[in-house]
Every structure is written in structure tokens, then in C-alpha cells.
Coordinates of N, CA and C in Angstrom, one line a residue:
I1 N 0.7 -1.4 0.2 CA 0.4 0.4 0.0 C 1.1 1.0 0.1
T2 N 0.8 1.9 -0.7 CA 2.0 3.2 -1.5 C 1.5 4.1 -0.8
Y3 N -0.1 4.5 -0.6 CA -0.7 5.9 -1.0 C -1.7 5.8 0.2
A4 N -3.0 6.6 0.7 CA -3.7 6.6 1.4 C -3.8 8.2 1.4
N5 N -5.1 8.6 1.0 CA -5.1 10.4 1.4 C -5.4 10.3 2.8
P6 N -6.4 11.6 3.7 CA -6.4 12.2 5.2 C -7.9 11.0 5.0
A7 N -8.2 11.4 4.2 CA -10.0 10.6 3.8 C -9.9 9.0 4.7
A8 N -9.5 8.6 3.4 CA -9.0 7.7 3.7 C -8.7 7.0 4.8
L9 N -7.5 7.0 5.5 CA -6.8 7.2 6.8 C -8.0 7.2 8.2
A10 N -8.9 8.5 8.2 CA -10.1 8.3 8.9 C -10.8 7.5 9.1
M11 N -11.1 6.7 7.0 CA -12.2 6.5 7.4 C -11.3 4.3 8.2
H12 N -10.7 4.2 8.3 CA -9.8 3.3 8.6 C -9.4 3.9 10.5
G13 N -9.9 5.6 10.6 CA -9.4 4.9 12.9 C -8.2 5.7 12.5
V14 N -6.8 5.6 11.6 CA -5.7 5.5 12.2 C -5.0 6.7 11.4
A15 N -4.4 7.7 11.6 CA -3.4 8.7 11.6 C -2.5 8.4 10.6
A16 N -1.7 7.4 10.0 CA -0.6 7.1 9.6 C -0.8 6.0 8.5
L17 N -0.4 6.3 7.1 CA -0.5 5.2 6.2 C -0.2 3.8 6.5
D18 N 1.1 4.0 7.4 CA 2.0 2.8 8.7 C 1.0 1.8 9.1
D19 N -0.3 2.5 9.7 CA -1.4 1.9 10.6 C -2.1 1.2 9.7
L20 N -2.8 1.7 8.8 CA -2.9 0.5 7.0 C -2.1 -0.8 7.2
G21 N -0.7 -0.8 6.7 CA 0.2 -1.8 6.5 C 0.5 -1.6 5.7
E22 N 1.7 -2.1 5.6 CA 2.4 -1.9 4.0 C 1.5 -2.5 2.9
T23 N 1.5 -4.0 3.0 CA 1.1 -5.0 2.2 C -0.1 -5.4 2.4
V24 N -0.9 -5.4 1.5 CA -1.8 -6.3 2.1 C -2.0 -7.5 3.0
S25 N -1.6 -8.2 2.9 CA -1.3 -9.3 4.5 C -1.8 -8.4 5.6
E26 N -0.6 -7.1 5.6 CA 0.0 -6.5 7.2 C -2.1 -5.9 7.1
Y27 N -2.7 -5.7 5.6 CA -3.3 -5.2 6.4 C -4.4 -5.9 6.7
R28 N -4.6 -7.4 6.0 CA -6.1 -7.8 6.8 C -5.3 -8.5 8.2
R29 N -4.6 -8.5 8.7 CA -4.3 -8.7 9.8 C -4.7 -7.3 11.1
N30 N -4.8 -6.2 10.5 CA -4.9 -4.7 10.9 C -6.5 -4.6 10.6
F31 N -7.3 -5.2 9.3 CA -8.5 -5.1 9.7 C -9.4 -5.5 9.3
V32 N -10.5 -6.1 9.2 CA -11.2 -6.8 9.2 C -12.4 -6.9 8.7
V33 N -12.4 -7.6 7.4 CA -13.8 -6.7 6.2 C -15.0 -7.8 5.5
H34 N -16.1 -7.7 5.8 CA -16.8 -8.3 5.5 C -18.3 -8.0 4.1
Y35 N -18.5 -8.6 3.5 CA -19.0 -7.9 2.6 C -20.8 -7.2 3.0
R36 N -21.8 -5.8 2.6 CA -22.7 -5.7 3.7 C -23.8 -7.1 3.1
N37 N -23.5 -7.9 1.7 CA -24.9 -9.1 2.6 C -24.7 -10.1 3.5
H38 N -22.5 -10.0 4.0 CA -22.3 -10.8 5.1 C -21.9 -11.9 4.6
H39 N -21.4 -12.6 3.3 CA -21.0 -13.9 3.0 C -19.9 -13.6 3.3
E40 N -19.2 -14.8 2.9 CA -17.4 -14.5 3.2 C -16.8 -14.0 2.6
I41 N -15.9 -13.8 2.9 CA -15.1 -13.3 1.8 C -13.9 -14.7 1.7
G42 N -14.3 -15.0 0.9 CA -13.0 -16.1 0.3 C -11.1 -15.4 -0.1
P43 N -10.5 -16.1 -0.4 CA -9.1 -15.5 -1.1 C -9.3 -14.9 -1.5
V44 N -9.6 -15.2 -2.9 CA -10.3 -14.2 -3.7 C -11.1 -12.9 -4.0
Q45 N -11.8 -13.2 -3.4 CA -12.5 -12.4 -2.8 C -12.6 -11.1 -1.7
H46 N -11.5 -10.8 -1.1 CA -11.5 -9.7 -0.8 C -10.9 -8.1 -1.7
P47 N -12.4 -7.2 -1.4 CA -11.4 -6.2 -2.6 C -10.4 -6.1 -2.4
L48 N -9.4 -6.0 -1.7 CA -8.1 -5.3 -1.9 C -7.1 -7.1 -3.4
D49 N -7.4 -7.8 -2.8 CA -7.4 -8.5 -3.9 C -7.5 -8.7 -5.3
R50 N -9.0 -8.1 -4.6 CA -10.1 -8.7 -6.1 C -9.4 -6.8 -7.2
V51 N -9.1 -6.3 -6.3 CA -7.7 -4.8 -6.9 C -6.8 -5.2 -8.3
L52 N -5.6 -6.6 -7.6 CA -4.2 -6.7 -7.1 C -4.6 -7.7 -8.7
A53 N -6.0 -8.3 -8.7 CA -6.3 -10.0 -9.4 C -6.0 -8.7 -11.1
G54 N -6.4 -7.0 -11.1 CA -6.8 -6.6 -11.7 C -8.4 -6.2 -12.8
E55 N -9.5 -7.0 -11.2 CA -10.6 -7.0 -11.4 C -11.0 -5.4 -12.1
R56 N -12.3 -5.5 -12.1 CA -12.7 -3.5 -12.5 C -14.5 -3.8 -11.9
F57 N -14.7 -3.4 -10.5 CA -15.6 -3.5 -9.8 C -16.1 -2.2 -9.5
H58 N -17.4 -1.8 -9.0 CA -18.1 -0.4 -8.1 C -19.1 -0.7 -8.1
D59 N -19.2 0.1 -7.0 CA -20.9 0.1 -5.7 C -20.3 -1.0 -4.6
A60 N -19.6 -1.6 -4.7 CA -19.3 -3.2 -3.7 C -19.3 -1.8 -1.8
V61 N -20.0 -2.6 -1.0 CA -20.2 -2.2 -0.4 C -19.4 -3.3 0.8
V62 N -19.0 -2.5 2.0 CA -17.8 -3.9 3.1 C -18.2 -2.9 4.3
E63 N -18.4 -3.6 5.1 CA -18.2 -3.3 7.4 C -16.1 -3.7 7.3
V64 N -16.2 -2.6 7.7 CA -15.0 -2.8 8.0 C -14.4 -2.7 9.5
R65 N -13.6 -3.2 10.0 CA -13.3 -3.0 11.4 C -11.8 -3.4 12.2
Q66 N -11.8 -2.0 12.6 CA -10.2 -2.5 12.9 C -9.9 -3.9 13.9
A67 N -8.9 -4.8 14.1 CA -8.6 -6.0 14.2 C -8.3 -5.8 15.9
R68 N -7.9 -4.7 16.2 CA -7.4 -4.2 17.6 C -8.4 -3.6 18.1
N69 N -9.1 -3.1 17.6 CA -10.7 -2.5 18.5 C -11.6 -2.5 17.6
P70 N -12.3 -3.6 17.4 CA -13.5 -4.7 16.8 C -14.3 -3.5 17.0
E71 N -15.1 -2.7 17.9 CA -16.4 -1.8 18.2 C -16.0 -0.7 17.1
H72 N -14.8 0.2 17.0 CA -15.0 0.1 15.8 C -15.1 0.1 14.7
V73 N -16.4 0.4 13.9 CA -17.0 0.2 12.2 C -17.3 0.8 11.4
W74 N -17.0 0.6 10.1 CA -17.4 1.6 9.4 C -17.8 0.7 8.2
M75 N -18.7 1.5 7.6 CA -19.1 1.0 6.1 C -18.7 1.4 5.1
H76 N -17.8 1.4 4.3 CA -17.6 1.7 3.2 C -17.9 1.4 2.0
R77 N -18.3 2.0 1.1 CA -18.5 1.4 -0.5 C -17.4 2.0 -1.5
I78 N -16.5 1.1 -2.1 CA -16.1 1.1 -3.1 C -15.6 0.9 -4.7
R79 N -15.0 1.1 -4.9 CA -14.8 1.3 -6.4 C -13.3 0.8 -6.8
N80 N -13.1 0.8 -7.9 CA -11.4 0.7 -7.9 C -11.0 1.3 -9.9
I81 N -9.9 1.6 -9.6 CA -9.4 1.5 -11.2 C -8.5 1.2 -11.4
V82 N -9.0 0.5 -13.0 CA -7.0 -0.1 -12.7 C -6.8 0.2 -14.3
T83 N -6.0 1.3 -14.7 CA -5.2 1.4 -15.5 C -3.9 0.1 -16.4
T84 N -3.7 0.5 -17.2 CA -3.5 -0.6 -18.3 C -2.1 0.2 -19.1
D85 N -1.4 -1.1 -19.4 CA 0.0 -0.6 -20.2 C -0.5 -1.4 -21.6
E86 N 0.4 -0.4 -22.4 CA 0.2 -1.2 -24.0 C -0.9 -2.0 -24.6
K87 N -0.5 -2.9 -23.6 CA -0.2 -4.7 -23.7 C -1.0 -4.9 -23.0
G88 N -2.0 -4.6 -22.3 CA -3.5 -4.2 -21.5 C -2.6 -4.8 -20.2
R89 N -2.3 -5.0 -19.6 CA -1.3 -5.8 -18.3 C -1.1 -4.9 -17.0
P90 N -2.2 -4.6 -16.3 CA -2.5 -3.6 -14.7 C -1.2 -2.9 -14.9
S91 N -0.9 -1.3 -15.9 CA 0.3 0.0 -14.6 C -0.3 0.1 -13.7
A92 N -1.3 0.0 -12.7 CA -1.2 1.4 -11.6 C -3.2 0.7 -11.4
L93 N -2.7 0.7 -9.9 CA -4.5 0.4 -8.8 C -4.6 0.7 -8.0
A94 N -5.8 1.5 -8.1 CA -6.8 2.2 -6.7 C -7.5 1.9 -6.9
L95 N -8.1 1.6 -5.1 CA -9.2 1.5 -4.3 C -9.6 3.1 -3.6
I96 N -10.7 2.9 -4.6 CA -11.3 4.7 -4.1 C -12.4 3.7 -2.8
L97 N -12.6 4.4 -1.4 CA -13.8 4.7 -1.5 C -14.7 5.6 -0.7
Q98 N -15.6 5.7 -0.5 CA -16.6 6.6 -0.3 C -17.5 6.0 1.4
D99 N -16.9 7.4 3.0 CA -17.3 6.3 4.3 C -18.7 6.8 3.8
V100 N -20.2 5.4 4.4 CA -21.2 5.4 3.4 C -21.6 5.3 5.1
S101 N -21.1 5.1 6.7 CA -21.5 4.4 7.5 C -22.9 5.3 7.8
D102 N -23.0 6.7 8.1 CA -24.3 7.5 8.6 C -24.4 6.6 7.9
R103 N -25.3 7.1 6.2 CA -26.3 6.2 5.8 C -27.1 4.8 6.8
Y104 N -26.1 4.1 6.6 CA -26.8 2.5 6.5 C -27.0 2.1 8.9
E105 N -26.3 3.3 9.5 CA -26.4 3.3 10.9 C -28.0 4.1 10.6
A106 N -28.0 4.9 10.3 CA -29.7 5.6 9.8 C -30.7 4.7 9.5
E107 N -30.9 3.9 8.8 CA -31.3 2.7 8.4 C -31.4 2.0 9.3
A108 N -30.2 1.6 10.2 CA -30.9 0.4 10.9 C -31.2 0.8 11.8
R109 N -31.0 2.3 12.6 CA -32.5 3.2 13.6 C -34.6 3.2 12.4
F110 N -34.5 3.2 11.3 CA -35.1 3.0 10.6 C -35.8 2.3 10.9
E111 N -35.1 0.6 10.8 CA -36.0 -0.3 10.2 C -36.2 -0.4 12.1
A112 N -35.2 -0.3 13.0 CA -35.7 -0.6 14.0 C -37.7 -0.7 14.5
M113 N -37.0 1.3 14.8 CA -38.4 2.1 14.9 C -39.5 1.5 14.2
F114 N -39.5 0.9 12.4 CA -40.1 0.5 12.3 C -40.6 -0.3 12.1
R115 N -39.9 -1.7 12.4 CA -40.4 -2.6 13.1 C -41.3 -2.6 14.7
A116 N -41.0 -2.1 15.7 CA -40.8 -1.4 16.6 C -42.5 -0.7 16.7
N117 N -43.1 -0.5 15.8 CA -44.0 0.5 16.0 C -45.1 0.1 15.9
P118 N -46.6 0.1 16.8 CA -47.1 -1.1 16.8 C -48.7 -0.5 16.0
A119 N -48.1 1.0 15.2 CA -49.5 1.6 14.5 C -48.9 0.8 13.0
P120 N -50.1 0.1 12.4 CA -49.9 0.2 10.7 C -49.3 0.6 10.3
A121 N -48.0 0.2 9.7 CA -47.8 1.9 9.6 C -46.5 0.3 7.2
I122 N -46.7 0.9 6.0 CA -46.1 0.4 5.3 C -45.0 0.7 4.2
V123 N -44.8 0.8 3.6 CA -43.1 1.9 2.8 C -44.0 1.7 2.3
C124 N -44.2 2.4 0.7 CA -44.6 1.9 -1.3 C -43.8 2.5 -1.8
R125 N -43.1 2.5 -3.0 CA -42.5 2.9 -3.4 C -43.0 3.9 -4.9
L126 N -43.1 4.5 -4.5 CA -44.0 5.9 -5.2 C -44.0 5.7 -6.9
A127 N -42.8 5.0 -7.3 CA -42.4 4.8 -8.6 C -43.2 3.5 -9.4
D128 N -43.8 2.8 -9.0 CA -44.6 1.8 -9.2 C -45.5 1.9 -8.7
L129 N -46.2 1.8 -7.2 CA -47.3 2.2 -6.0 C -47.1 -0.2 -5.6
R130 N -45.4 0.2 -6.2 CA -45.5 -1.5 -4.5 C -45.1 -1.6 -3.4
Y131 N -45.7 -2.8 -2.7 CA -45.1 -2.5 -1.6 C -43.4 -3.0 -0.7
V132 N -43.3 -2.0 -0.7 CA -41.6 -3.3 -0.1 C -41.6 -3.1 0.8
K133 N -42.0 -2.7 2.0 CA -42.1 -3.1 3.4 C -43.6 -3.3 3.7
V134 N -43.9 -3.5 5.0 CA -44.9 -3.5 6.1 C -44.7 -4.2 7.4
N135 N -45.4 -3.6 8.1 CA -44.9 -4.5 10.1 C -46.0 -4.5 9.9
R136 N -45.9 -5.1 11.6 CA -47.0 -6.2 12.6 C -47.9 -5.6 12.8
G137 N -48.1 -4.5 13.1 CA -49.1 -3.4 12.8 C -50.4 -3.7 12.1
F138 N -49.8 -3.1 10.9 CA -50.3 -3.7 9.1 C -51.1 -4.7 9.0
L139 N -49.8 -5.6 8.9 CA -50.6 -7.6 9.0 C -51.3 -7.9 10.3
D140 N -51.2 -7.4 11.3 CA -52.2 -7.1 12.5 C -53.9 -6.7 11.9
L141 N -53.7 -5.5 11.8 CA -54.9 -5.2 11.0 C -55.8 -5.6 9.6
T142 N -54.8 -6.1 9.5 CA -55.1 -6.3 7.0 C -55.6 -8.1 7.6
G143 N -54.9 -8.8 8.6 CA -55.1 -10.2 8.4 C -54.0 -10.7 7.0
Y144 N -53.4 -9.7 5.7 CA -52.6 -10.1 5.4 C -51.8 -11.2 5.9
E145 N -50.1 -11.8 4.9 CA -49.6 -12.1 5.8 C -48.4 -11.1 4.3
R146 N -46.8 -11.4 5.0 CA -46.2 -10.2 5.1 C -45.8 -11.0 2.7
D147 N -45.9 -12.3 3.1 CA -45.9 -12.4 1.4 C -46.5 -11.9 0.7
D148 N -47.6 -12.0 1.1 CA -49.1 -12.1 0.4 C -49.1 -10.4 -0.2
V149 N -48.1 -9.6 0.8 CA -48.6 -8.3 0.2 C -47.2 -7.5 -0.6
L150 N -46.0 -8.2 0.2 CA -44.2 -7.2 -0.1 C -44.3 -7.9 -1.9
G151 N -44.3 -6.6 -2.5 CA -44.1 -6.5 -4.3 C -45.3 -6.8 -4.8
R152 N -46.8 -6.3 -4.1 CA -47.4 -6.5 -5.0 C -47.5 -4.8 -5.0
S153 N -48.6 -4.6 -6.6 CA -49.3 -3.0 -6.4 C -50.1 -2.6 -5.3
F154 N -50.4 -1.8 -5.4 CA -51.2 -0.5 -4.6 C -52.8 -1.3 -5.4
S155 N -52.8 -1.3 -6.2 CA -54.0 -2.0 -7.7 C -54.4 -3.3 -7.0
Q156 N -53.3 -3.8 -6.4 CA -53.8 -5.3 -6.6 C -54.2 -5.3 -4.6
I157 N -53.5 -4.4 -4.5 CA -54.0 -4.6 -2.8 C -54.4 -2.6 -1.7
D158 N -56.1 -3.2 -2.4 CA -55.8 -1.5 -2.1 C -56.7 -1.7 -0.7
L159 N -56.1 -0.2 0.3 CA -56.0 -0.1 1.0 C -57.4 0.6 1.1
L160 N -57.3 1.8 0.2 CA -58.4 2.2 -0.1 C -59.9 2.2 -0.3
T161 N -60.3 1.2 -0.9 CA -61.2 0.6 -1.5 C -62.7 1.2 -0.3
G162 N -63.5 1.7 -0.1 CA -65.1 2.0 -0.1 C -64.5 3.3 0.7
A163 N -63.6 3.7 0.6 CA -62.9 5.4 1.6 C -63.1 5.7 0.5
E164 N -64.1 7.6 1.7 CA -64.5 8.8 1.4 C -64.1 9.3 0.5
H165 N -62.4 9.9 0.5 CA -62.0 10.5 -0.2 C -60.9 9.9 -1.0
R166 N -60.8 8.6 -1.8 CA -60.1 8.1 -2.5 C -59.5 8.8 -3.5
A167 N -60.1 8.7 -4.3 CA -60.0 9.4 -5.7 C -58.4 10.7 -5.5
Q168 N -59.4 11.0 -4.1 CA -58.3 12.0 -4.2 C -56.8 11.9 -3.8
A169 N -57.1 11.0 -3.0 CA -56.1 10.0 -2.0 C -54.7 9.3 -2.5
I170 N -55.5 8.7 -4.0 CA -54.9 8.0 -5.0 C -53.5 9.4 -6.1
E171 N -54.3 10.6 -5.7 CA -54.2 11.6 -7.2 C -52.2 12.1 -6.4
H172 N -52.9 12.0 -4.8 CA -51.7 12.5 -3.9 C -50.5 11.4 -4.1
L173 N -50.9 10.2 -3.9 CA -49.6 9.7 -3.5 C -49.1 9.3 -5.7
H174 N -50.0 10.2 -6.6 CA -48.9 9.7 -7.7 C -48.7 11.3 -8.1

């Protein structure tokens, strides 16, 4: 590892390049990395190994923990750049990190509040009016099962049937 800007150091909770590790092996000893989907990272699936192999990727999200201080956790969205020489061989490799920790912390807080809320609640995607999330209060009120609702459109499960101002409510949704 030959360079890291101050933002990359801060995203790892370190002050100097040496704290990241001089090599990929040292980095692995200093930091534990998991993909956001919690799949185990195999020997050639670690983001640094993928970069070294010349693989191009973008928008991978990983959880990064300091090995010596595991309560420090960051979420990084990563992509890479691989430049090649005239023969198509990799000549320079870069990993570009974006700290998305705040976003994932906010999503986790939302999920916890949504699940804990006893009042009926839904999340409906406005682009196509499909249900993407329902809480226990909604299921108890309507008698539906979660799998019967998720992915279905508002027109398939019309909660406003018989409502006095149904047309106005649908207009507001659109």
C-alpha cells in the first residue's frame, strides 16, 4: 500500500499510512472486512485481492473493523480503477472509498423503529406503487401475511377501497 489520503486514513480510524499496513497481508491483520451482504470473504474475494487481480468493480459495500479495536466499525462503498499499459497489463491500481456509515446507521435506526411501531405502517415505492415493507401492526390490522403483500402493487391490494376520498388520496400518491 503506497498511498492513502487523509480521508482514507480517517475512514479506518488511523493517523498514518503505516497504520493501514505496508502490504495486503498486514492490512488483513489490521482490519477485518465483510461485504454488506455478510457473505464470507474467500481468499480471492477480498477487495484488495480483487484490485490486485486487475478485476474492475464498483459500488461494493463493505463493513470494516479494526482488528485491535473491533467496536470501531465503518461502512465503505468501494470501487476501483485499473490502468493498463499498451499490452493491456495492469500498470496502476487504485481503490476508491466512500464512507457511507451514517447512511447505514440511519437505515438500521429506521428499521428498528419501523419494526417496533405497533401502529400499522407500510413503505410503498412511489415509482410503481409496490409495497416494499410492512410492519406487524399492518399485518395484524389487515389479516394479510407479509409474503402476500410485498412486491404487490397498490392496485392489487387497495387499502382505500370504499374510502370517502379515495380518488383524492390516489391522486396525492401519484
